[in-house]
Structures are given as C-alpha cells and as structure tokens.
Coordinates of C-alpha atoms in Angstrom, one line a residue:
M48 CA 0.0 0.0 0.0
K49 CA 2.9 2.4 0.7
D50 CA 4.3 1.5 -2.8
I51 CA 1.0 2.7 -4.3
N52 CA 0.7 5.8 -2.1
P53 CA 3.8 7.2 -0.4
N54 CA 1.6 9.0 2.2
F55 CA 0.2 5.7 3.6
F56 CA 1.6 5.2 7.1
Y57 CA 2.3 2.0 9.0
A58 CA 4.4 0.8 11.9
V59 CA 5.0 -2.8 12.9
N60 CA 6.1 -4.1 16.2
L61 CA 8.0 -7.4 16.3
D62 CA 9.2 -9.6 19.2
D63 CA 12.7 -11.1 19.6
E64 CA 11.8 -14.0 17.3
C65 CA 10.7 -11.6 14.5
K66 CA 7.0 -12.6 15.1
F67 CA 4.4 -10.0 14.4
W68 CA 3.3 -8.4 17.7
S69 CA 1.2 -5.3 16.9
A70 CA 0.7 -2.8 14.1
V71 CA -0.7 0.6 13.4
W72 CA -1.7 1.8 9.9
V73 CA -3.4 5.0 8.6
D74 CA -4.5 5.5 5.0
A75 CA -3.3 8.7 3.2
R76 CA -6.8 10.0 2.9
C77 CA -7.5 9.4 6.6
R78 CA -4.3 11.2 7.6
A79 CA -5.4 14.3 5.6
S80 CA -8.9 14.2 7.0
Y81 CA -7.5 14.3 10.5
E82 CA -7.0 18.1 10.0
Y83 CA -10.7 18.5 9.9
Y84 CA -12.1 15.7 12.1
G85 CA -9.2 14.9 14.5
D86 CA -10.3 17.2 17.4
I87 CA -12.7 14.6 18.9
V88 CA -11.8 10.9 18.6
S89 CA -13.4 7.7 19.8
L90 CA -11.3 4.6 20.5
D91 CA -12.7 1.1 21.0
S92 CA -10.6 -2.1 21.2
T93 CA -13.2 -4.6 22.3
Y94 CA -13.3 -6.4 18.9
S95 CA -11.5 -9.5 17.6
T96 CA -11.7 -10.3 13.8
N97 CA -8.8 -12.5 12.9
K98 CA -7.7 -16.0 13.4
H99 CA -4.8 -15.0 15.7
G100 CA -7.2 -13.4 18.3
L101 CA -5.4 -10.0 18.2
P102 CA -7.6 -7.3 19.5
F103 CA -8.5 -4.7 16.8
A104 CA -8.7 -1.0 17.7
S105 CA -10.1 1.8 15.6
F106 CA -9.7 5.5 15.9
V107 CA -13.0 7.1 14.8
G108 CA -13.9 10.7 14.3
V109 CA -17.1 12.6 13.2
N110 CA -17.2 14.1 9.7
H111 CA -19.1 17.1 8.5
H112 CA -22.3 15.1 8.2
G113 CA -22.2 13.9 11.8
K114 CA -21.2 10.4 10.5
S115 CA -18.4 8.2 11.6
T116 CA -15.1 8.6 9.8
I117 CA -12.0 6.3 10.2
L118 CA -8.8 8.0 11.4
G119 CA -6.6 4.9 11.8
C120 CA -6.5 1.3 13.0
A121 CA -4.3 -1.0 15.1
L122 CA -3.9 -4.7 15.9
L123 CA -2.6 -5.1 19.5
G124 CA -0.4 -7.9 20.9
N125 CA -2.5 -7.7 24.1
E126 CA -4.5 -5.3 26.2
K127 CA -1.7 -4.2 28.6
I128 CA -0.2 -0.8 29.1
P129 CA 3.0 -1.2 27.0
S130 CA 0.9 -2.5 24.0
Y131 CA -1.5 0.5 24.2
E132 CA 1.3 2.9 24.8
W133 CA 3.1 1.8 21.6
V134 CA 0.0 2.1 19.6
F135 CA -0.9 5.6 20.8
R136 CA 2.7 6.9 20.3
Q137 CA 2.8 5.6 16.7
W138 CA -0.6 7.0 15.9
V139 CA 0.2 10.5 17.3
K140 CA 3.5 10.4 15.5
C141 CA 1.7 9.7 12.2
M142 CA -0.9 12.5 12.8
G143 CA 1.6 15.0 14.1
T144 CA -0.7 16.3 16.9
A145 CA -2.8 14.7 19.6
P146 CA -6.6 15.1 19.6
Q147 CA -8.2 17.7 21.8
R148 CA -10.7 15.2 23.2
I149 CA -10.9 11.4 23.3
I150 CA -13.6 9.0 24.4
T151 CA -12.9 5.4 25.5
D152 CA -14.3 2.6 27.6
Q153 CA -13.2 2.3 31.3
C154 CA -10.1 0.2 30.5
K155 CA -7.6 0.9 33.2
S156 CA -4.7 0.4 30.7
I157 CA -6.1 3.0 28.3
F158 CA -6.7 5.4 31.2
R159 CA -3.1 5.3 32.3
V160 CA -1.7 5.5 28.8
I161 CA -3.7 8.6 27.9
K162 CA -2.4 10.3 31.0
N163 CA 1.2 9.5 30.0
V164 CA 1.0 9.9 26.2
L165 CA -1.8 12.5 25.8
P166 CA -1.5 14.6 28.9
D167 CA -3.3 17.6 27.4
T168 CA -6.1 15.6 25.8
R169 CA -9.5 15.7 27.6
H170 CA -10.5 12.1 28.3
R171 CA -14.1 10.9 28.7
W172 CA -15.5 7.5 29.4
C173 CA -18.2 5.9 27.3
I174 CA -21.5 6.3 29.1
W175 CA -23.0 3.5 27.1
H176 CA -20.6 0.9 28.6
I177 CA -21.5 2.2 32.0
T178 CA -25.2 2.1 31.7
K179 CA -25.1 -1.4 30.1
K180 CA -23.6 -2.7 33.4
L181 CA -26.7 -1.6 35.4
P182 CA -28.5 -5.0 35.2
Y183 CA -25.3 -6.7 36.5
N184 CA -24.7 -4.3 39.4
L185 CA -28.2 -3.4 40.4
G186 CA -30.3 -6.3 39.0
G187 CA -30.4 -8.1 42.4
Y188 CA -32.3 -5.3 44.1
R189 CA -36.1 -5.9 44.5
R190 CA -36.9 -2.4 43.1
Y191 CA -34.5 -2.8 40.2
R192 CA -36.9 -1.2 37.5
E193 CA -37.4 1.9 39.7
L194 CA -33.7 2.1 40.4
Y195 CA -32.9 1.8 36.7
D196 CA -35.3 4.6 35.7
E197 CA -34.2 7.0 38.5
F198 CA -30.5 6.4 37.7
N199 CA -31.0 7.3 34.1
D200 CA -33.2 10.3 34.9
I201 CA -30.5 11.7 37.3
V202 CA -27.6 11.1 34.8
W203 CA -29.4 12.4 31.7
N204 CA -31.6 15.2 33.0
S205 CA -29.6 17.0 35.7
R206 CA -29.1 20.5 34.4
T207 CA -26.3 21.6 36.8
E208 CA -23.5 19.8 38.5
K209 CA -24.9 20.7 41.9
L210 CA -28.3 19.3 41.0
F211 CA -26.8 16.1 39.8
E212 CA -24.9 15.7 43.1
D213 CA -28.0 16.5 45.2
N214 CA -30.1 14.1 43.2
W215 CA -27.4 11.4 43.5
Y216 CA -27.2 11.7 47.3
E217 CA -31.0 11.5 47.5
F218 CA -31.1 8.5 45.3
I219 CA -28.5 6.6 47.4
D220 CA -30.3 7.5 50.7
E221 CA -33.7 6.6 49.5
H222 CA -32.7 3.1 48.2
N223 CA -30.0 2.5 50.9
L224 CA -27.2 2.0 48.4
H225 CA -24.4 3.3 50.5
N226 CA -22.6 -0.1 50.5
N227 CA -22.7 -0.5 46.7
T228 CA -19.1 0.0 45.7
W229 CA -19.9 0.1 42.0
L230 CA -22.1 3.2 42.5
S231 CA -19.6 4.7 44.9
D232 CA -16.8 4.4 42.4
L233 CA -19.0 5.8 39.6
F234 CA -19.7 8.9 41.8
D235 CA -16.0 9.4 42.6
D236 CA -15.3 9.4 38.8
R237 CA -18.4 11.4 37.8
R238 CA -16.3 14.0 36.0
M239 CA -15.2 11.2 33.6
W240 CA -18.7 10.2 32.3
V241 CA -21.7 12.2 33.5
P242 CA -22.9 14.5 30.6
I243 CA -23.5 17.7 32.8
F244 CA -19.7 17.8 33.6
F245 CA -19.0 18.2 29.9
K246 CA -21.4 21.1 29.4
G247 CA -19.9 23.9 27.4
E248 CA -17.3 21.5 25.7
F249 CA -17.5 20.6 22.0
W250 CA -17.8 16.8 21.6
A251 CA -19.4 16.6 18.1
A252 CA -22.4 14.9 19.7
M253 CA -20.3 12.0 21.0
R254 CA -21.0 10.5 24.4
S255 CA -20.0 6.9 23.8
T256 CA -17.7 4.7 21.8
Q257 CA -20.7 3.4 19.9
R258 CA -19.4 5.2 16.8
S259 CA -16.4 2.9 17.0
E260 CA -18.6 -0.1 17.7
S261 CA -20.9 0.8 14.8
M262 CA -17.8 0.8 12.6
H263 CA -17.0 -2.7 14.0
S264 CA -20.5 -3.8 13.0
F265 CA -19.7 -2.5 9.5
Y266 CA -16.4 -4.4 9.5
G267 CA -18.4 -7.6 10.4
N268 CA -19.8 -7.6 6.9
F269 CA -16.3 -8.1 5.5
L270 CA -14.2 -9.8 8.3
H271 CA -14.6 -13.0 10.4
S272 CA -12.6 -14.9 13.0
R273 CA -10.7 -17.0 10.4
T274 CA -9.4 -13.9 8.5
S275 CA -5.6 -13.9 8.1
L276 CA -3.7 -10.7 8.7
V277 CA -3.0 -10.2 5.0
Q278 CA -6.6 -10.6 4.1
F279 CA -7.6 -8.4 7.0
V280 CA -5.6 -5.4 5.8
H281 CA -6.8 -5.8 2.2
K282 CA -10.5 -6.1 3.3
Y283 CA -10.0 -3.2 5.6
D284 CA -8.9 -1.2 2.5
N285 CA -12.2 -2.1 0.8
V286 CA -14.1 -0.9 3.8
L287 CA -12.4 2.5 3.4
G288 CA -13.5 2.7 -0.2
I289 CA -17.1 2.1 0.7
K290 CA -17.0 4.6 3.5
E291 CA -15.7 7.3 1.1
Q292 CA -18.4 6.6 -1.4
R293 CA -21.1 7.0 1.3
E294 CA -19.5 10.3 2.3
L295 CA -19.9 11.5 -1.3
E296 CA -23.5 10.4 -1.2
D297 CA -24.1 12.3 2.0
D298 CA -22.6 15.5 0.4
A299 CA -25.5 15.4 -2.0
A300 CA -28.2 15.1 0.7
Y301 CA -27.5 17.3 3.7
S302 CA -30.6 17.3 6.0
D303 CA -29.4 17.7 9.6
V304 CA -30.1 21.5 9.7
Q305 CA -33.6 20.9 8.3
I306 CA -34.3 18.3 11.0
E307 CA -33.2 20.7 13.8
F308 CA -35.4 23.5 12.3
V309 CA -38.5 21.2 12.5
K310 CA -37.7 20.4 16.1
K311 CA -38.2 24.0 17.1
A312 CA -41.9 23.4 16.8
N313 CA -41.6 21.6 20.1
C314 CA -40.4 24.9 21.8
M315 CA -42.7 27.5 23.4
V316 CA -41.1 30.9 23.9
S317 CA -42.2 33.7 26.3
V318 CA -40.6 37.0 27.1
V319 CA -39.7 37.5 30.8
A320 CA -37.8 40.8 31.0
E321 CA -36.2 43.4 28.9
E322 CA -33.2 45.5 29.9
G323 CA -32.3 47.9 27.1
P324 CA -31.5 45.9 24.0
V325 CA -31.2 42.6 25.9
V326 CA -34.3 40.4 26.0
C327 CA -34.6 37.6 28.6
M328 CA -36.9 34.7 27.5
K329 CA -38.1 31.4 28.8
V330 CA -38.0 28.6 26.4
E331 CA -40.0 25.5 27.2
E332 CA -39.1 22.4 25.2
E333 CA -41.1 19.1 25.1
K334 CA -38.8 16.1 25.1
L335 CA -39.6 12.4 25.0
V336 CA -37.9 10.6 27.9
N337 CA -38.5 7.0 28.8
D338 CA -41.8 7.0 26.8
S339 CA -43.1 10.0 28.6
I340 CA -43.1 13.7 27.7
L341 CA -40.9 15.9 29.8
C342 CA -41.0 19.7 29.7
V343 CA -37.5 21.3 30.0
L344 CA -37.1 25.0 30.8
Y345 CA -34.2 27.1 29.4
D346 CA -33.2 30.8 30.0
V347 CA -32.3 32.5 26.8
H348 CA -30.8 35.9 26.4
F349 CA -31.0 37.8 23.1
D350 CA -29.2 41.1 22.2
R351 CA -31.2 43.1 19.7
S352 CA -28.3 45.5 19.0
T353 CA -26.2 42.8 17.5
Q354 CA -29.0 40.7 16.1
E355 CA -26.9 37.6 16.8
K356 CA -29.2 34.7 17.7
V357 CA -26.5 32.1 17.3
P358 CA -23.0 33.2 18.4
N359 CA -20.3 32.7 15.8
R360 CA -18.3 30.4 18.0
Y361 CA -21.1 27.8 17.6
V362 CA -21.1 27.9 13.8
L363 CA -18.1 25.7 13.0
P364 CA -16.6 25.3 9.6
R365 CA -16.6 21.5 10.1
W366 CA -20.4 21.4 9.5
S367 CA -20.3 23.7 6.4
K368 CA -21.3 22.3 3.1
N369 CA -19.1 24.8 1.2
T370 CA -15.8 24.2 3.0
K371 CA -13.2 22.8 0.7
R372 CA -11.6 19.8 2.4
K373 CA -8.1 18.9 1.2
H374 CA -8.5 15.2 2.0
T375 CA -11.0 14.8 -0.7
Y376 CA -8.2 15.4 -3.2
V377 CA -6.0 12.7 -1.8
K378 CA -6.0 9.4 -3.5
S379 CA -6.4 6.3 -1.3
S380 CA -4.5 3.1 -1.8
H381 CA -7.7 1.6 -3.2
D382 CA -8.0 4.4 -5.8
V383 CA -4.9 3.3 -7.7
S384 CA -4.6 0.1 -9.6
R385 CA -1.6 -2.0 -8.5
S386 CA 1.4 -2.1 -10.8
D387 CA 5.0 -3.0 -10.9
E388 CA 6.2 0.6 -10.8
S389 CA 7.9 0.9 -7.5
H390 CA 11.1 2.8 -8.2
V391 CA 12.4 4.8 -5.2
A392 CA 12.9 7.9 -7.4
F393 CA 9.4 7.7 -8.8
R394 CA 7.8 7.5 -5.3
G395 CA 10.0 10.3 -4.0
L396 CA 9.0 12.7 -6.8
C397 CA 5.3 11.8 -6.2
A398 CA 5.6 12.6 -2.5
H399 CA 7.4 15.9 -3.3
F400 CA 4.7 17.0 -5.7
Y401 CA 1.9 16.2 -3.2
N402 CA 3.6 18.4 -0.6
I403 CA 3.8 21.3 -3.0
A404 CA 0.3 20.8 -4.5
Q405 CA -1.5 20.8 -1.1
D406 CA -0.4 24.4 -0.5
F407 CA -1.7 25.8 -3.8
V408 CA -4.7 23.7 -4.6
N409 CA -7.4 26.2 -3.6
D410 CA -6.3 29.3 -5.6
D411 CA -6.9 29.2 -9.3
E412 CA -4.0 31.7 -10.1
E413 CA -1.6 29.7 -8.0
T414 CA -2.7 26.4 -9.6
A415 CA -2.2 28.0 -13.1
L416 CA 1.3 29.0 -12.1
L417 CA 2.0 25.5 -10.9
H418 CA 0.8 24.0 -14.2
A419 CA 3.0 26.5 -16.1
A420 CA 6.0 25.5 -14.1
L421 CA 5.4 21.9 -14.8
E422 CA 5.1 22.5 -18.5
E423 CA 8.3 24.5 -18.4
T424 CA 10.0 21.7 -16.5
R425 CA 8.8 19.2 -19.1
A426 CA 10.3 21.3 -21.9
K427 CA 13.7 21.5 -20.1
L428 CA 13.7 17.8 -19.4
T429 CA 12.9 17.0 -23.1
A430 CA 15.8 19.2 -24.2
H431 CA 18.1 17.6 -21.7
R432 CA 17.1 14.1 -23.0
V433 CA 17.8 15.2 -26.6
K434 CA 21.2 16.5 -25.5
K435 CA 22.0 13.3 -23.7
R436 CA 21.1 11.1 -26.8
S437 CA 23.5 13.2 -28.9
E438 CA 26.4 12.2 -26.7
T439 CA 28.7 9.4 -27.6
V440 CA 27.9 5.8 -26.8
A441 CA 31.0 5.6 -24.6
D442 CA 29.9 8.6 -22.5
S443 CA 26.4 7.2 -22.3
Y444 CA 27.7 3.8 -21.0
N445 CA 29.8 5.6 -18.4
N446 CA 26.9 7.7 -17.1
N447 CA 24.6 4.7 -16.9
G448 CA 27.3 2.6 -15.2
S449 CA 27.5 5.0 -12.3
T450 CA 23.9 4.7 -11.3
S451 CA 22.7 2.3 -8.6
L452 CA 19.4 1.6 -6.8
N453 CA 19.4 1.3 -3.1
V454 CA 16.8 -1.4 -2.1
A455 CA 16.1 -2.0 1.5
A456 CA 16.2 -5.7 2.5
V457 CA 12.8 -7.2 3.2
M458 CA 12.5 -8.5 6.8
D459 CA 11.0 -11.9 7.1
I460 CA 8.2 -11.3 9.5
Q461 CA 6.7 -14.4 11.1
A462 CA 3.0 -14.9 12.0
P463 CA 2.0 -13.9 15.5
S464 CA 1.3 -16.4 18.2
K465 CA -2.3 -17.1 19.1
V466 CA -3.6 -14.7 21.6
N467 CA -5.6 -16.2 24.5
T468 CA -6.6 -13.2 26.6
K469 CA -7.9 -14.2 30.0
G470 CA -11.7 -14.4 30.1
R471 CA -12.1 -13.5 26.4
P472 CA -15.3 -14.8 25.0
K473 CA -15.4 -16.7 21.7
S474 CA -17.5 -14.2 19.8
K475 CA -16.0 -11.3 17.8
R476 CA -17.5 -8.7 20.1
L477 CA -15.4 -9.0 23.3
G478 CA -18.2 -7.8 25.5
A479 CA -20.9 -10.1 24.0
A480 CA -20.9 -12.6 26.9
L481 CA -21.3 -9.9 29.5
E482 CA -24.1 -8.2 27.6
K483 CA -25.9 -11.5 27.2
S484 CA -25.8 -12.0 30.9
F485 CA -27.3 -8.6 31.4
K486 CA -30.2 -9.4 29.1
K487 CA -30.8 -12.8 30.9
S488 CA -30.8 -11.0 34.2
A489 CA -33.3 -8.4 33.0
R490 CA -35.6 -11.2 31.6
R491 CA -35.5 -13.0 35.0
K492 CA -36.5 -9.8 36.8
N493 CA -39.3 -9.0 34.3
K494 CA -40.7 -12.5 34.9
H495 CA -41.1 -11.9 38.6
D496 CA -42.0 -8.2 38.4
P497 CA -45.0 -6.5 36.6
P498 CA -3.8 -14.4 29.9
V499 CA -1.4 -13.2 27.5
V500 CA 2.3 -14.3 27.5
C501 CA 4.2 -11.4 26.1
P502 CA 7.9 -11.0 25.3
E503 CA 9.7 -8.5 27.5
S504 CA 11.6 -6.8 24.7
T505 CA 10.3 -5.8 21.3
Q506 CA 11.7 -4.1 18.3
D507 CA 10.0 -1.6 16.0
V508 CA 9.8 -1.5 12.3
R509 CA 8.6 1.9 11.4
F510 CA 7.7 3.4 8.1
G511 CA 6.2 6.9 7.8
G512 CA 5.2 9.4 5.1
V513 CA 4.2 13.0 4.8
V514 CA 0.5 13.9 4.5
G515 CA -0.2 15.3 1.1
Q516 CA -3.3 16.5 -0.8
A517 CA -3.5 17.4 -4.4
D518 CA -6.1 18.0 -7.1
P519 CA -6.6 14.9 -9.2
E520 CA -6.1 16.9 -12.4
Q521 CA -2.7 18.2 -11.1
V522 CA -1.7 14.8 -10.0
G523 CA -2.7 13.4 -13.4
G524 CA -0.6 16.0 -15.2
F525 CA 2.4 15.4 -13.0
M526 CA 2.1 11.6 -13.3
S527 CA 2.2 11.9 -17.0
L528 CA 5.3 14.1 -16.7
L529 CA 6.9 11.5 -14.4
S530 CA 6.0 8.7 -16.8
S531 CA 7.8 10.4 -19.6
F532 CA 11.1 10.6 -17.6
S533 CA 11.0 8.0 -14.9
K534 CA 12.8 5.4 -17.0
S535 CA 15.4 7.9 -18.2

C-alpha cells in the first residue's frame, strides 16, 4: 500500500523471534482528514476479527455530516499498558498532533496510557458501557426497575453539577445504596462520564464509543474470526473505499439542519424581562424521555443590538457544506490500480509533488502558475534528454554505469502467536458474553416483576510518510510528466 501511495503510514512491532506483535496503519486520505475531524476521537478495542485473536482497535472521528469517519486502526499484541502505549505513540507520530478530546471505555490500561502519552487531551468514558452494566450491578435489588429509571433520569436530566450531586445523594439515601461499591466508584469518577460535567465543551455529539462499535459492526460484513492478517488489511482497504463513497452520497443530501429546524416546533417561547437591547426569554421544550413527555425550561438571552441569535463560536466550519476539504483530493490506496512501478525515485517525486500541491490547490491563479511551471520543466527535461542522446555511446555507458538503486532488505516477519486473553469470549465482540448475561438478568427480573504471555523486549519496524493533498487533475498532469522521464 505504501508503494502505491507514499503517504500511507504504517508501523509494525516485532518480538525477539521476529514474530508479528502489533501494528498501526493509517490511509493517506484518513491522515489528511485528521486536519478537519481529529479534534474529537473515539477509540474502542473490544473487537476481535482475525484467526490469531489479536484485539482490533479503531480511531474514529465525526465528519461534516455527523457520520463516523475512520482515522486509523491498530492490531494489538495484548491489552496491557505497553501495548496500548506503543499504539498511541505511533498514531500520534503519524498524525503530528494529539486530539483535543478522546472517548474510550473504562479500560484501566487505556486510562493510564492517555495520562502519559496524551496529557493535554480531555479524556471521557463511554456512558453506554457504564449504563449497560446496570443490570449486572443493580439487578439483584427488589426495586430494580425503579432504580434503573431513577439512575437514568439523574444522569441524563440533571441540568447543573450541583443538581446532579444533590439528586445522587437523595437516590443513594432513598434506596439505601451506601454499600454499593460500583455506584460509589462511579460517583467518585463522575467527571469522567456524566454529561453535565462536559457542558460547554464541544464533543461533536459523541458521548460513547458506539461510533467505533458501529464501525465494528460495519467491518463484520467483511471480516470474520478466520481472516488472516494479509486478508484483514486488504479487506479493511475495501471498507475505506465504501465509507468514502457513502460520504460523497451524504454530500448530495444534507438534511441535519432541516431536522433541527423542524424540532423548534416543540419549543414555546415567552418574554420574561427586557433590559435595554437585551431580552430575557423562557423557552419550554417538550422532550420524549422513557416513553413519557418531559418539559424542560431554558433561560435564553437575546441582544437586539447585535441581532446575533446564534454566536459565531457555535457555527463551526466542520459542518459547512461549502468548506473545501483537502483530504477529498487525496488518492487512497484503493483508488490506484496495483502495478509493478515501485522505483524509489518515482515514489519520492510523487511525495514531493503532493507536498507542493497541497499548499496551492485552492487558488486558481496559483494552480495555473504550478501548471505552467510543470510544462516549463517538461520542456527543459525534453531538451536535456535530446542532448544526452547526442552524446557518444561511450559517454552514455559511463553515465549509466554510475547509477545504482538502493533497495532495503525485506524483513521476514513471522506470523503472530495465538492470543488467549484471560476471560475473552469466543464471539467477535469481546463484551458479548457480558451483555448476554445482562439481558438474561433483565428477563428474569421482568418474569417476577410486573492471559497473555508477552515478550519482555520488542523491536519496531517503522515506516512513515508526509501527508499530502492534491487536485486529481494536477496529479494526473504530474504523473504523465513522471511517466515520460522516470525510465530515463
């Protein structure tokens, strides 16, 4: 894939016996899209889709349609701290900068690694993984259904931090839950998962890793537990192609704003007070919560002098339909047919041109100057070739005899050992067995009520590239120019 596109990134980690241990790879288009969608990232590694049992992790962002977009993938040797730390360091090295915010499950290894590797990144726990554990941790109580509803109401509908804490204390006292260590730990870590503690922060509507998990469901159509590593990477490449096609289809049908506009019919507005140009209003919104309609009150302040109903800081370019996104110009590895052309000089020239083109792709005048420079270069190279052909045969032989091609030796990477993680269920979704027990517990209640052995030392095999974006027409012109002289 790197032969096809020099901006494709991958890093492979091997053990002392040269066995495959873990890997990170990012498609060139994904690398370029990180500029727009890399501020908020979801990571989930609770999936296994290969015959070696290696956990599969995917970095997922949110594109301008609010849909999931892939920002990189990894296969891990195990789920311990050194393995995650290597993956995170390689991924950040590839992208150049750390994300502003990241959402993961409650994995202790990931929590410690993010503190070490991404100290300035805001970390949030997946609320879905937490609420899915309610049947397991509260299912034994006689008033479980009441507990379940009250817990969700407090978590989702507390409008201030103080209100959440007051409601939580009341909830614990009313149901005598002081000795429930699971609830005690959750309250201690409330700033990691309760929505109200993230108020005022931009999360692109992400509260859980379900975006990553929905991607895993998407992968499930292409991958299975007997997939070899080579098949895995090639099928993953096909997944990228399908995702890109769907993004193009979404570009032609943008409806999110219209949906939000219709929702305003559920709001009743009344003026409370006026102080000069500032108007204070009460907005009452009807919401459907747990199959019942709930009225939520909001205080809204409007300044007539500025006529700004929505402050500019809330209108982000990432949602704009008219923003030109450079990653759409970048060819992915699945865009280019495979060929035998793998000369080092050819790949180097392509990478060089990508880096130049990405700076001048959005200005017509600069693009025209770049085209003119290419044509001028073509003319000079043609004249140079004619001059070389006019030289004597002996001189030609001497010049050709001095050239050499440096080809790196190919390392013989061995297949990984079978991973047998302690307690790992046989299904692809690692949490499937736990979720199944939750459902069984809930059904029972409704009936009665109306180890990995890892080497101590590893070695890295790293290959990186520079992110590049270019207009397809420019690339096409440059490719034809290279084709004319690459064999010279």
